[in-house]
Coordinates of C-alpha atoms in Angstrom, one line a residue:
M494 CA 0.0 0.0 0.0
L495 CA 1.2 3.5 -0.8
F496 CA 0.7 4.9 2.7
S497 CA 1.1 2.5 5.6
G498 CA 2.5 2.7 9.2
V499 CA 2.4 5.7 11.5
Y500 CA 1.9 9.2 10.1
T501 CA 2.2 11.9 12.7
A502 CA -0.4 14.7 12.4
I503 CA 2.4 17.1 13.4
V504 CA 1.7 20.2 15.4
T505 CA 2.6 23.7 14.2
P506 CA 4.8 25.4 16.8
F507 CA 4.4 29.2 17.1
R508 CA 6.6 31.9 18.7
D509 CA 5.4 35.5 19.1
G510 CA 2.5 34.9 16.7
R511 CA 4.6 33.4 13.9
I512 CA 5.6 29.8 12.9
D513 CA 8.6 28.7 14.9
E514 CA 10.5 27.3 12.0
E515 CA 13.6 26.2 14.0
C516 CA 11.4 24.3 16.5
F517 CA 9.3 22.8 13.7
R518 CA 12.4 21.5 11.9
A519 CA 13.7 19.9 15.1
L520 CA 10.4 18.2 15.7
I521 CA 10.5 16.8 12.2
D522 CA 14.0 15.4 12.7
W523 CA 13.0 13.8 16.1
Q524 CA 9.9 12.2 14.5
I525 CA 12.0 10.6 11.8
E526 CA 14.7 9.4 14.2
E527 CA 11.9 7.8 16.3
G528 CA 10.8 5.7 13.4
V529 CA 7.5 7.1 12.0
S530 CA 6.6 6.3 8.4
G531 CA 5.5 9.8 7.5
L532 CA 4.3 13.3 8.5
V533 CA 1.1 15.2 8.0
P534 CA 1.6 18.9 8.2
C535 CA -1.4 21.3 8.2
G536 CA -4.0 18.9 9.6
T537 CA -6.3 19.6 12.5
T538 CA -3.5 19.0 14.9
G539 CA -1.4 21.5 13.0
E540 CA -4.0 24.2 13.6
S541 CA -4.6 24.5 9.9
A542 CA -7.9 26.4 10.6
T543 CA -5.9 29.3 12.1
L544 CA -3.2 29.5 9.4
S545 CA -3.3 32.1 6.7
H546 CA -2.9 30.7 3.1
E547 CA 0.7 31.9 3.1
E548 CA 1.5 30.2 6.4
H549 CA -0.3 27.0 5.3
K550 CA 1.9 26.8 2.2
R551 CA 5.0 27.7 4.3
V552 CA 4.4 24.9 6.8
I553 CA 4.1 22.3 4.0
E554 CA 7.2 23.8 2.3
I555 CA 9.3 23.6 5.5
C556 CA 8.1 20.0 6.2
V557 CA 9.0 18.7 2.7
D558 CA 12.4 20.6 2.8
Q559 CA 13.3 19.2 6.2
V560 CA 12.2 15.7 5.5
R561 CA 14.4 15.5 2.4
G562 CA 12.8 12.2 1.3
R563 CA 13.6 10.3 4.5
V564 CA 9.9 9.6 5.1
K565 CA 6.7 10.5 3.2
V566 CA 4.9 13.8 3.6
M567 CA 1.1 13.8 3.2
A568 CA 0.2 17.5 3.1
G569 CA -3.1 18.7 4.5
S570 CA -4.6 20.7 1.7
G571 CA -8.4 20.4 2.1
S572 CA -11.0 23.0 2.3
N573 CA -14.8 23.4 2.2
N574 CA -14.2 25.4 -1.0
T575 CA -13.3 23.0 -3.9
T576 CA -11.3 25.6 -5.8
E577 CA -9.3 26.5 -2.7
A578 CA -8.6 22.8 -2.1
I579 CA -7.4 22.3 -5.7
N580 CA -5.0 25.3 -5.3
L581 CA -3.5 24.1 -2.1
T582 CA -3.2 20.6 -3.5
R583 CA -1.4 21.9 -6.5
F584 CA 1.0 23.7 -4.3
A585 CA 1.7 20.5 -2.3
K586 CA 2.5 18.7 -5.5
E587 CA 4.8 21.6 -6.7
V588 CA 6.9 21.6 -3.5
G589 CA 7.3 17.8 -3.5
A590 CA 4.8 16.3 -1.1
D591 CA 4.1 12.6 -1.6
G592 CA 0.4 13.0 -1.2
A593 CA -2.4 15.2 0.0
L594 CA -4.8 14.8 2.9
L595 CA -8.2 16.3 2.1
I596 CA -10.8 16.9 4.7
T597 CA -14.4 16.5 3.7
P598 CA -16.0 19.9 3.2
Y599 CA -17.0 21.3 6.6
Y600 CA -20.0 23.5 7.6
N601 CA -21.7 23.5 4.2
K602 CA -22.7 19.8 4.7
P603 CA -22.6 18.5 1.1
T604 CA -24.7 15.5 0.0
Q605 CA -22.9 12.2 -1.0
E606 CA -23.1 13.4 -4.6
G607 CA -21.6 16.7 -3.6
L608 CA -18.7 14.8 -1.8
Y609 CA -18.2 12.7 -4.9
Q610 CA -18.0 15.7 -7.1
H611 CA -15.7 17.6 -4.7
F612 CA -13.1 14.8 -4.6
A613 CA -13.6 14.0 -8.3
A614 CA -12.8 17.6 -9.2
I615 CA -9.6 17.5 -7.2
A616 CA -8.5 14.1 -8.6
R617 CA -9.0 15.4 -12.1
A618 CA -7.1 18.7 -11.5
V619 CA -4.1 17.4 -9.6
D620 CA -2.1 14.3 -10.4
I621 CA -1.0 13.5 -6.8
P622 CA -2.1 10.7 -4.5
L623 CA -5.1 11.9 -2.6
V624 CA -6.3 10.7 0.8
A625 CA -9.8 11.8 2.0
Y626 CA -10.2 12.7 5.7
N627 CA -13.6 11.7 7.1
V628 CA -14.2 13.2 10.5
P629 CA -18.0 13.8 11.0
G630 CA -17.5 15.1 14.6
R631 CA -15.6 18.0 13.2
T632 CA -17.3 18.6 9.8
G633 CA -20.9 17.7 10.3
C634 CA -21.0 15.3 7.3
N635 CA -20.1 11.6 7.0
M636 CA -18.5 10.3 3.8
L637 CA -20.2 6.9 3.3
P638 CA -18.5 3.7 2.1
A639 CA -20.3 3.7 -1.2
T640 CA -19.0 7.2 -2.0
V641 CA -15.5 6.2 -1.0
G642 CA -15.7 3.1 -3.1
R643 CA -17.0 5.0 -6.1
L644 CA -14.1 7.4 -6.1
A645 CA -11.5 4.6 -5.4
H646 CA -12.6 2.6 -8.4
E647 CA -12.9 5.6 -10.8
F648 CA -9.8 7.6 -9.9
A649 CA -6.3 6.0 -9.7
N650 CA -5.0 8.8 -7.7
F651 CA -7.7 8.6 -5.0
V652 CA -5.7 6.1 -3.0
G653 CA -6.9 6.2 0.6
I654 CA -9.0 7.6 3.5
K655 CA -8.3 8.7 7.0
E656 CA -11.3 7.3 8.9
A657 CA -12.0 9.2 12.1
T658 CA -15.5 7.8 12.8
A659 CA -14.2 5.2 15.3
N660 CA -16.9 3.0 13.7
M661 CA -15.4 -0.3 12.9
S662 CA -18.5 -1.4 11.0
Q663 CA -18.2 1.6 8.7
C664 CA -14.4 1.0 8.3
S665 CA -15.2 -2.7 7.4
D666 CA -17.6 -1.5 4.7
V667 CA -15.0 1.0 3.3
I668 CA -12.4 -1.7 3.0
S669 CA -15.0 -4.0 1.3
A670 CA -16.0 -1.3 -1.1
C671 CA -12.5 -0.4 -2.3
P672 CA -9.7 -2.1 -4.3
G673 CA -7.3 -4.2 -2.3
D674 CA -4.5 -1.7 -2.4
F675 CA -6.7 1.2 -1.1
C676 CA -5.2 2.7 2.1
V677 CA -7.6 2.9 5.1
L678 CA -5.8 4.8 7.9
S679 CA -7.2 5.2 11.4
G680 CA -7.9 8.8 12.3
D681 CA -8.3 7.9 16.0
D682 CA -5.4 6.6 18.0
F683 CA -7.7 4.4 20.0
T684 CA -8.7 2.4 17.0
A685 CA -5.4 2.0 15.2
L686 CA -4.9 -1.6 16.3
P687 CA -8.5 -2.7 15.7
L688 CA -8.4 -1.2 12.2
L689 CA -5.2 -2.9 11.4
A690 CA -6.8 -6.2 12.3
L691 CA -9.6 -5.4 9.8
G692 CA -7.1 -4.7 7.0
G693 CA -6.3 -1.1 7.6
S694 CA -2.9 0.2 6.6
G695 CA -1.9 2.3 9.6
V696 CA -2.8 5.5 11.5
I697 CA -2.6 9.2 11.2
S698 CA -1.8 9.9 14.9
V699 CA -1.9 12.6 17.4
T700 CA -0.2 10.6 20.2
S701 CA 2.8 10.0 18.0
N702 CA 3.6 13.7 18.4
I703 CA 4.8 12.8 21.9
M704 CA 5.4 9.0 21.7
P705 CA 6.4 8.4 18.1
R706 CA 8.5 5.3 18.8
A707 CA 5.9 3.5 20.8
M708 CA 3.2 4.1 18.1
A709 CA 5.6 3.0 15.4
D710 CA 6.6 -0.1 17.3
M711 CA 3.0 -1.1 17.8
V712 CA 2.2 -0.9 14.1
K713 CA 5.4 -2.7 13.2
A714 CA 4.7 -5.4 15.7
F715 CA 1.3 -6.1 14.2
M716 CA 2.6 -6.1 10.7
A717 CA 5.4 -8.5 11.7
G718 CA 2.7 -10.9 13.1
D719 CA 3.6 -10.2 16.8
L720 CA 0.0 -9.6 18.0
A721 CA 0.9 -10.0 21.6
R722 CA 3.5 -7.2 21.4
A723 CA 1.1 -5.0 19.5
R724 CA -1.6 -5.5 22.1
E725 CA 0.8 -4.8 24.9
L726 CA 1.8 -1.5 23.3
H727 CA -1.9 -0.7 22.5
F728 CA -2.9 -1.0 26.2
R729 CA 0.2 0.9 27.4
L730 CA -0.7 3.8 25.1
M731 CA -4.4 3.9 25.9
P732 CA -4.1 6.3 28.9
V733 CA -2.0 8.6 26.8
H734 CA -4.5 8.5 24.0
H735 CA -7.2 9.5 26.5
S736 CA -5.1 12.3 27.8
M737 CA -4.7 13.7 24.3
F738 CA -8.4 14.4 24.2
V739 CA -9.3 15.7 27.6
E740 CA -9.9 19.0 25.8
T741 CA -10.1 19.9 22.1
N742 CA -7.2 18.7 20.0
P743 CA -4.5 20.0 19.7
I744 CA -4.6 21.8 23.1
P745 CA -3.5 18.7 25.1
V746 CA -0.8 17.5 22.7
K747 CA 0.8 21.0 22.4
T748 CA 0.7 21.3 26.2
A749 CA 2.4 17.9 26.5
L750 CA 5.1 18.9 24.0
T751 CA 5.6 22.1 26.0
L752 CA 6.0 20.1 29.3
M753 CA 8.5 17.9 27.5
G754 CA 10.5 21.0 26.5
R755 CA 10.1 20.4 22.7
I756 CA 7.9 23.5 21.8
G757 CA 6.7 26.7 23.3
A758 CA 3.3 26.9 24.9
E759 CA 1.8 29.2 22.2
M760 CA -1.4 28.3 20.3
R761 CA -3.9 30.5 18.5
L762 CA -7.3 31.6 19.5
P763 CA -10.0 30.3 19.7
L764 CA -7.8 27.6 21.3
C765 CA -6.7 28.4 24.8
P766 CA -4.7 26.8 27.6
L767 CA -5.9 23.6 29.4
S768 CA -8.0 24.1 32.5
P769 CA -6.1 23.3 35.8
A770 CA -8.1 20.1 36.3
N771 CA -7.3 18.8 32.9
Q772 CA -3.7 19.9 33.2
E773 CA -3.4 17.6 36.2
K774 CA -4.9 14.7 34.3
L775 CA -2.5 15.2 31.4
E776 CA 0.5 15.5 33.6
A777 CA -0.5 12.3 35.5
A778 CA -0.7 10.4 32.2
L779 CA 2.6 11.8 31.0
R780 CA 4.3 10.8 34.2
K781 CA 2.9 7.3 34.1
A782 CA 4.2 7.0 30.5
G783 CA 7.7 8.1 31.6
L784 CA 7.5 11.3 29.6
L785 CA 8.0 13.7 32.6

């Protein structure tokens, strides 16, 4: 499969209101050293919703430049405006990204036909591997298996989906509806191992921002047939997964990276610092995992 393993939905560090490029490059190098298969800049975890178009492009550009082909880069380039998504995806291709991650259009709640037409337009316009991102809890719409299968069979460059429904029945139906080499990636750290067991190809992870080696080792263990080791790592990681979502992502993961000394504490409104009670929960989980 084109995209398999652990892809970190990497945070975007800020300093004094701007992208902290030096810090971002150091994070990228650490992720690669720890064994991830790829990086996803400008996803939800990268605060894409608060980046200007110029900043969005710059984050992708920095990531591709720093990676230098060592792992794959799947650039977040989606929008609820199809023309805007095409333009961002073209830019991702121009700077050398290996693929593009495209969120289903949010807020305008397209029909299944509208979703098909949106992704079909992008697939026709830009010859780069495309991965849809289905996250109904964020977008207000659910891309159904029949729509995914229709696109996967009609467009060779529509190669995968990030499924963040946490619905294993729907994930099973997606896998059944698509060609055998179609990449179904978990969009929820909690469901990475169950989805692998169904035939998924990996995970686009929040937790791997802070525990990249453990996440990578879990997936590698499963793929090597060592289910006992994969399960052990899955259950060890579960408290950390829960801590990453005590408040809206990416507030907890950026807080964790700050506590670990890897980034500054800055995030952009409307995101704001963790409440004291949730800060305690997060710190307890990080201590238990040996990160503090």
